[in-house]
Amino acid sequence: MIRVAVVSAFATMGGSEQWILGVMEHAGPDLQWRFVVLQEGPFADELRERGIPVDVVPTGAAPWQIVSSGRQVRQLLASAPPQVIIGNGIKAQLTAMSAARSLHVPTVWVKHDHSFDRWLARPLGRSVTAVVTTASEVGTPTGRRDLVVIEPPRPPEPLSQTEATDVLIDHGWTPTHPTVAMITRLVPYKGVDVAIEALVDAPAWQLLVIGGEDAAAPGEQQRLEDLAANLAVKDRVTFTGPIPQAGRALTAVDALTVQTRPGGGRNSPDREGFGIVGTEAMLAGIPVVMAGDGPIASRLATPNGPAGLVVAQSDPVATAAALRQLDDEAERLGMGRAGRGAAENHPDDEQVASRMVEVLQRVIR
């Protein structure tokens, strides 16, 4: 039995949280799990519902708060020390470091995005036993030659178009125009404002924003609603709030856009990591309008043709042009077929969990 402690940063049920839950669920009975979560919220609730031991240590972003929480994590784990600690994200890994050193156990940093790449990724990468990342581009800034890339598993099968439409209508959507969706936290670097501005030059389209506000950006939804009103496109923008397993409902819409960009603050990611939502859209058979290069853009270049369009970051004009190109239903359907064919070949949950168990066994040895 391998005793595994996971420190995870976010309260939400985002891609990194879904990734670690999938590993835990499919890793088999030989692993004993406990979690420390740095914010109270839906992720901690999900763990409790599954009967997984979880402690919540509220942690701010300031260095002294991370150090203080690290001491608390060490105290929590000292009574029954794990054999390995996983830091699920950069803030989580920073918090887990002192506990791992004090308890003399190896630590695995799972790097999901580009936060703090410019000055922290390399020294943190050197300080841990192993680095696991969901895409090679995401892990490169650590400088680790022994980087382990474990892509997220293929998402669950999407809902039927009728089922998905009912879900979205229940959350306030009215399907009056071709719809481009975003599934995102409402924080500035996710670029929802770029998509809103693009509607000005893409009059056939409406925007569906699925996701809730984040404690890091209070009032962001109101800012976005005001922007839509000022641009006279408010009647074509819908905010649903969070929807559980929202990616399964993408079969109801006509396209997805990912607009992650620089400008969210000194330590915010300036581009998307693996971006599981891109795979969810491909599996749903809809094209993706991707802002910037990276793993999603690479996956859109399928052997059977493009599964979407890649545009410049922070460029509403280019995004609008892509949407106008997708006015053509035949083009949308062709890209959707190419995406669906490629997404079906992604590794499944068991394969991903098996790879992660191999890493944990190796670092313990």
Coordinates of C-alpha atoms in Angstrom, one line a residue:
M1 CA 0.0 0.0 0.0
I2 CA 1.5 3.4 -1.1
R3 CA 0.5 6.3 1.1
V4 CA 0.0 9.4 -1.1
A5 CA -0.7 12.9 0.1
V6 CA -1.9 15.5 -2.4
V7 CA -1.7 19.2 -1.9
S8 CA -4.0 21.0 -4.3
A9 CA -4.4 24.7 -4.6
F10 CA -7.8 25.6 -6.1
A11 CA -11.4 25.4 -4.8
T12 CA -12.9 25.0 -8.2
M13 CA -13.3 21.8 -10.3
G14 CA -11.0 22.8 -13.1
G15 CA -8.7 20.8 -15.4
S16 CA -6.0 20.2 -12.8
E17 CA -8.5 19.0 -10.2
Q18 CA -10.3 16.7 -12.7
W19 CA -6.8 15.3 -13.7
I20 CA -5.9 14.3 -10.1
L21 CA -9.3 12.9 -9.4
G22 CA -9.1 10.7 -12.5
V23 CA -5.7 9.4 -11.4
M24 CA -7.0 8.7 -7.9
E25 CA -10.1 6.9 -9.2
H26 CA -8.3 4.6 -11.6
A27 CA -5.0 4.0 -9.8
G28 CA -6.2 0.8 -8.1
P29 CA -6.5 -0.3 -4.5
D30 CA -2.8 -0.2 -3.7
L31 CA -2.7 3.5 -3.1
Q32 CA -4.1 5.2 0.0
W33 CA -5.0 8.8 -0.6
R34 CA -5.4 11.9 1.5
F35 CA -5.7 15.5 0.4
V36 CA -4.9 19.0 1.6
V37 CA -6.7 21.7 -0.3
L38 CA -5.7 25.3 0.0
Q39 CA -9.2 26.8 -0.5
E40 CA -12.6 25.6 0.6
G41 CA -15.0 25.0 -2.2
P42 CA -16.4 22.5 -4.7
F43 CA -13.2 20.5 -5.0
A44 CA -13.1 19.8 -1.3
D45 CA -16.8 19.0 -1.3
E46 CA -16.2 16.5 -4.1
L47 CA -13.5 14.7 -2.1
R48 CA -15.7 14.5 0.9
E49 CA -18.5 13.0 -1.2
R50 CA -16.1 10.3 -2.3
G51 CA -15.1 9.6 1.3
I52 CA -11.5 10.8 0.8
P53 CA -9.8 12.3 3.8
V54 CA -9.3 16.1 3.1
D55 CA -8.1 19.0 5.2
V56 CA -8.6 22.6 4.1
V57 CA -5.8 25.0 4.9
P58 CA -6.9 28.5 3.5
T59 CA -3.9 30.0 1.9
G60 CA -3.3 33.4 0.3
A61 CA -0.9 34.3 -2.5
A62 CA 1.7 36.1 -0.4
P63 CA 5.0 34.3 0.3
W64 CA 4.5 34.5 4.1
Q65 CA 1.1 32.9 3.8
I66 CA 2.5 30.1 1.7
V67 CA 5.2 29.5 4.3
S68 CA 2.7 29.6 7.1
S69 CA 0.5 27.1 5.3
G70 CA 3.5 24.9 4.6
R71 CA 4.0 24.6 8.4
Q72 CA 0.4 23.6 8.9
V73 CA 0.6 21.0 6.1
R74 CA 3.7 19.5 7.8
Q75 CA 1.9 19.3 11.1
L76 CA -1.2 17.7 9.5
L77 CA 0.9 15.0 7.8
A78 CA 3.4 14.3 10.6
S79 CA 1.1 12.0 12.5
A80 CA 0.8 9.6 9.6
P81 CA 3.5 10.5 7.1
P82 CA 2.9 9.7 3.5
Q83 CA 5.5 7.9 1.3
V84 CA 5.2 10.6 -1.4
I85 CA 3.6 14.1 -1.6
I86 CA 2.1 15.4 -4.9
G87 CA 2.0 19.1 -5.4
N88 CA -0.9 19.6 -7.8
G89 CA 0.0 23.0 -9.2
I90 CA 2.7 25.5 -8.4
K91 CA 1.2 27.1 -5.3
A92 CA 0.4 23.6 -4.0
Q93 CA 4.0 22.5 -4.6
L94 CA 5.4 25.6 -2.9
T95 CA 3.2 24.8 0.1
A96 CA 4.1 21.1 0.1
M97 CA 7.9 21.6 0.0
S98 CA 8.6 22.2 3.7
A99 CA 6.5 19.2 4.7
A100 CA 8.3 17.0 2.2
R101 CA 11.7 18.1 3.4
S102 CA 10.8 17.8 7.1
L103 CA 9.2 14.4 6.7
H104 CA 12.0 13.2 4.4
V105 CA 9.7 12.0 1.7
P106 CA 9.9 12.5 -2.1
T107 CA 7.7 15.1 -3.8
V108 CA 6.2 15.1 -7.3
W109 CA 5.2 18.5 -8.8
V110 CA 2.4 18.2 -11.3
K111 CA 2.8 21.3 -13.5
H112 CA -0.5 22.2 -15.4
D113 CA 0.1 25.7 -16.7
H114 CA 2.6 28.5 -17.3
S115 CA 2.2 30.4 -14.0
F116 CA 5.5 31.9 -12.7
D117 CA 7.5 30.5 -15.6
R118 CA 9.8 33.5 -15.9
W119 CA 11.4 33.2 -12.5
L120 CA 10.2 30.3 -10.4
A121 CA 9.7 27.3 -12.7
R122 CA 13.4 26.4 -13.1
P123 CA 14.4 26.6 -9.4
L124 CA 11.3 24.9 -8.2
G125 CA 11.9 22.2 -10.9
R126 CA 15.3 21.6 -9.5
S127 CA 14.1 21.3 -5.9
V128 CA 11.6 18.4 -6.4
T129 CA 12.1 14.7 -6.9
A130 CA 10.2 14.6 -10.2
V131 CA 8.2 16.9 -12.5
V132 CA 5.1 15.6 -14.2
T133 CA 3.4 17.8 -16.8
T134 CA 0.4 17.5 -19.0
A135 CA 2.3 18.8 -22.1
S136 CA 5.9 19.0 -23.0
E137 CA 5.6 22.8 -23.8
V138 CA 4.3 23.3 -20.2
G139 CA 7.2 21.5 -18.6
T140 CA 10.0 23.0 -20.7
P141 CA 10.6 26.0 -18.5
T142 CA 11.5 23.8 -15.5
G143 CA 14.7 22.7 -17.4
R144 CA 14.2 19.1 -16.3
R145 CA 15.7 16.6 -18.8
D146 CA 13.8 13.8 -17.0
L147 CA 10.4 15.5 -17.4
V148 CA 7.5 13.1 -17.5
V149 CA 4.6 14.0 -19.8
I150 CA 1.3 12.5 -18.9
E151 CA -1.5 14.0 -20.9
P152 CA -5.0 14.2 -19.4
P153 CA -7.2 11.3 -20.4
R154 CA -9.8 11.4 -23.0
P155 CA -12.9 13.2 -21.6
P156 CA -16.2 11.4 -21.1
E157 CA -18.4 10.9 -24.1
P158 CA -20.5 14.1 -24.7
L159 CA -24.2 14.3 -24.3
S160 CA -26.5 14.0 -27.2
Q161 CA -27.3 17.3 -28.9
T162 CA -30.8 17.2 -27.4
E163 CA -29.6 16.4 -23.9
A164 CA -26.9 19.1 -24.1
T165 CA -29.3 21.7 -25.4
D166 CA -31.7 21.0 -22.5
V167 CA -28.8 21.4 -20.0
L168 CA -27.7 24.8 -21.4
I169 CA -31.3 26.1 -21.7
D170 CA -31.8 25.2 -18.0
H171 CA -28.8 27.5 -17.3
G172 CA -30.2 30.5 -19.2
W173 CA -29.1 30.0 -22.8
T174 CA -31.4 30.8 -25.6
P175 CA -30.2 29.3 -28.9
T176 CA -31.1 32.1 -31.3
H177 CA -27.8 32.4 -33.2
P178 CA -24.8 30.2 -34.0
T179 CA -23.1 30.0 -30.6
V180 CA -19.4 30.0 -29.7
A181 CA -18.8 28.9 -26.1
M182 CA -16.1 29.5 -23.6
I183 CA -15.7 27.2 -20.5
T184 CA -13.5 29.2 -18.1
R185 CA -13.0 30.9 -14.8
L186 CA -13.8 34.6 -15.0
V187 CA -10.4 36.1 -14.6
P188 CA -8.9 38.7 -17.0
Y189 CA -6.1 36.5 -18.5
K190 CA -8.8 34.0 -19.8
G191 CA -9.7 36.6 -22.4
V192 CA -13.5 36.6 -22.3
D193 CA -13.3 40.3 -23.1
V194 CA -11.6 39.5 -26.4
A195 CA -14.4 37.2 -27.4
I196 CA -17.0 39.8 -26.5
E197 CA -15.2 42.4 -28.6
A198 CA -15.1 39.9 -31.5
L199 CA -18.9 39.8 -31.6
V200 CA -18.9 43.4 -33.0
D201 CA -17.4 42.1 -36.3
A202 CA -19.1 38.7 -36.2
P203 CA -22.8 39.7 -36.1
A204 CA -24.1 36.2 -36.8
W205 CA -22.7 34.8 -33.6
Q206 CA -23.6 34.8 -29.9
L207 CA -21.2 34.0 -27.0
L208 CA -22.0 31.6 -24.2
V209 CA -19.7 31.9 -21.2
I210 CA -19.8 28.9 -18.8
G211 CA -18.0 29.4 -15.5
G212 CA -18.0 31.3 -12.3
E213 CA -16.1 34.2 -10.8
D214 CA -12.8 33.6 -9.1
A215 CA -11.6 35.0 -5.8
A216 CA -8.6 36.4 -7.6
A217 CA -10.8 38.7 -9.7
P218 CA -13.9 39.9 -7.8
G219 CA -16.4 41.8 -10.0
E220 CA -15.0 40.3 -13.2
Q221 CA -18.5 39.3 -14.5
Q222 CA -19.8 42.8 -14.0
R223 CA -16.9 44.2 -15.9
L224 CA -17.5 41.9 -18.8
E225 CA -21.3 42.6 -18.8
D226 CA -20.6 46.4 -18.8
L227 CA -18.2 45.9 -21.8
A228 CA -20.8 43.9 -23.7
A229 CA -23.4 46.7 -23.0
N230 CA -21.0 49.4 -24.1
L231 CA -20.3 47.5 -27.4
A232 CA -24.1 47.0 -28.0
V233 CA -23.7 43.2 -28.0
K234 CA -25.1 42.4 -24.5
D235 CA -28.1 40.7 -26.1
R236 CA -25.7 38.2 -27.7
V237 CA -23.7 37.3 -24.5
T238 CA -24.9 34.8 -21.9
F239 CA -23.2 34.0 -18.6
T240 CA -24.4 30.7 -17.2
G241 CA -22.2 30.4 -14.1
P242 CA -20.6 27.0 -13.4
I243 CA -22.1 23.9 -14.9
P244 CA -21.0 20.4 -13.7
Q245 CA -19.2 18.5 -16.5
A246 CA -19.8 21.4 -18.9
G247 CA -17.6 19.9 -21.6
R248 CA -20.2 17.2 -22.2
A249 CA -22.7 19.8 -23.2
L250 CA -20.6 21.3 -26.1
T251 CA -22.6 19.2 -28.6
A252 CA -25.3 21.8 -28.3
V253 CA -23.1 24.7 -29.6
D254 CA -21.4 25.5 -32.9
A255 CA -17.8 26.3 -31.8
L256 CA -15.5 26.8 -28.8
T257 CA -13.0 29.5 -28.3
V258 CA -10.0 29.6 -26.0
Q259 CA -8.6 33.1 -25.6
T260 CA -6.0 32.9 -22.8
R261 CA -3.6 35.7 -23.2
P262 CA -1.0 37.9 -21.4
G263 CA -2.2 40.7 -19.2
G264 CA -3.6 39.0 -16.2
G265 CA -0.8 40.1 -13.8
R266 CA 2.9 39.5 -13.3
N267 CA 2.5 35.8 -12.2
S268 CA -0.6 34.8 -14.2
P269 CA -0.2 32.4 -17.1
D270 CA 0.2 34.1 -20.5
R271 CA -1.1 31.1 -22.5
E272 CA -3.1 27.9 -22.0
G273 CA -1.5 24.7 -20.7
F274 CA -2.8 21.4 -22.0
G275 CA -6.4 22.8 -22.2
I276 CA -8.6 19.8 -21.8
V277 CA -11.5 21.9 -23.0
G278 CA -10.0 21.8 -26.5
T279 CA -10.2 18.0 -26.5
E280 CA -13.8 18.1 -25.1
A281 CA -14.8 20.3 -28.1
M282 CA -13.0 18.0 -30.5
L283 CA -14.8 15.0 -29.0
A284 CA -18.1 16.9 -29.3
G285 CA -17.4 17.4 -33.0
I286 CA -17.2 21.2 -33.0
P287 CA -14.3 23.4 -34.2
V288 CA -12.1 25.3 -31.9
V289 CA -10.9 28.9 -32.4
M290 CA -7.6 28.9 -30.5
A291 CA -5.7 32.1 -29.6
G292 CA -2.0 31.5 -29.7
D293 CA 0.3 28.5 -30.2
G294 CA 0.6 25.6 -27.7
P295 CA -0.8 22.1 -27.0
I296 CA -4.4 22.9 -28.2
A297 CA -3.2 24.4 -31.4
S298 CA -1.0 21.4 -32.0
R299 CA -3.9 19.0 -31.4
L300 CA -6.0 20.9 -33.9
A301 CA -3.6 19.9 -36.7
T302 CA -5.1 16.4 -37.2
P303 CA -4.1 13.9 -39.9
N304 CA -7.5 14.4 -41.4
G305 CA -7.3 18.2 -41.6
P306 CA -7.7 21.1 -39.2
A307 CA -10.1 20.7 -36.3
G308 CA -10.3 24.5 -35.8
L309 CA -8.6 27.8 -36.5
V310 CA -5.6 29.4 -34.7
V311 CA -5.5 33.1 -34.4
A312 CA -3.3 35.7 -32.7
Q313 CA -3.7 36.3 -28.9
S314 CA -5.5 39.4 -27.7
D315 CA -6.9 40.0 -31.2
P316 CA -10.7 40.4 -31.4
V317 CA -10.4 41.3 -35.2
A318 CA -8.7 38.0 -36.0
T319 CA -11.2 36.1 -33.7
A320 CA -14.1 37.7 -35.5
A321 CA -12.6 36.7 -38.9
A322 CA -12.4 33.1 -37.7
L323 CA -16.0 33.2 -36.6
R324 CA -17.1 34.6 -39.9
Q325 CA -15.2 31.8 -41.7
L326 CA -17.2 29.4 -39.5
D327 CA -20.5 30.9 -40.6
D328 CA -20.2 28.2 -43.2
E329 CA -21.9 25.1 -41.7
A330 CA -20.2 22.7 -44.0
E331 CA -16.8 24.0 -42.8
R332 CA -17.8 23.7 -39.2
L333 CA -18.9 20.1 -39.7
G334 CA -15.7 19.1 -41.6
M335 CA -13.5 20.5 -38.8
G336 CA -15.7 18.8 -36.2
R337 CA -15.3 15.4 -37.9
A338 CA -11.5 15.8 -38.0
G339 CA -11.5 16.8 -34.3
R340 CA -13.7 13.9 -33.3
G341 CA -11.5 11.4 -35.1
A342 CA -8.3 12.6 -33.4
A343 CA -9.8 13.0 -29.9
E344 CA -11.0 9.4 -29.9
N345 CA -7.3 8.3 -29.9
H346 CA -6.4 10.0 -26.7
P347 CA -5.2 7.8 -23.8
D348 CA -8.0 6.7 -21.4
D349 CA -8.2 7.0 -17.6
E350 CA -6.6 3.7 -16.9
Q351 CA -3.6 4.4 -19.1
V352 CA -3.0 7.9 -17.5
A353 CA -3.4 6.5 -13.9
S354 CA -1.0 3.6 -14.7
R355 CA 1.7 6.1 -15.9
M356 CA 1.3 8.2 -12.7
V357 CA 1.5 5.1 -10.5
E358 CA 4.8 4.2 -12.2
V359 CA 6.2 7.6 -11.4
L360 CA 5.2 7.4 -7.8
Q361 CA 6.7 3.9 -7.4
R362 CA 9.9 5.1 -9.0
V363 CA 10.3 8.2 -6.8
I364 CA 9.7 6.1 -3.7
R365 CA 12.4 3.7 -4.7

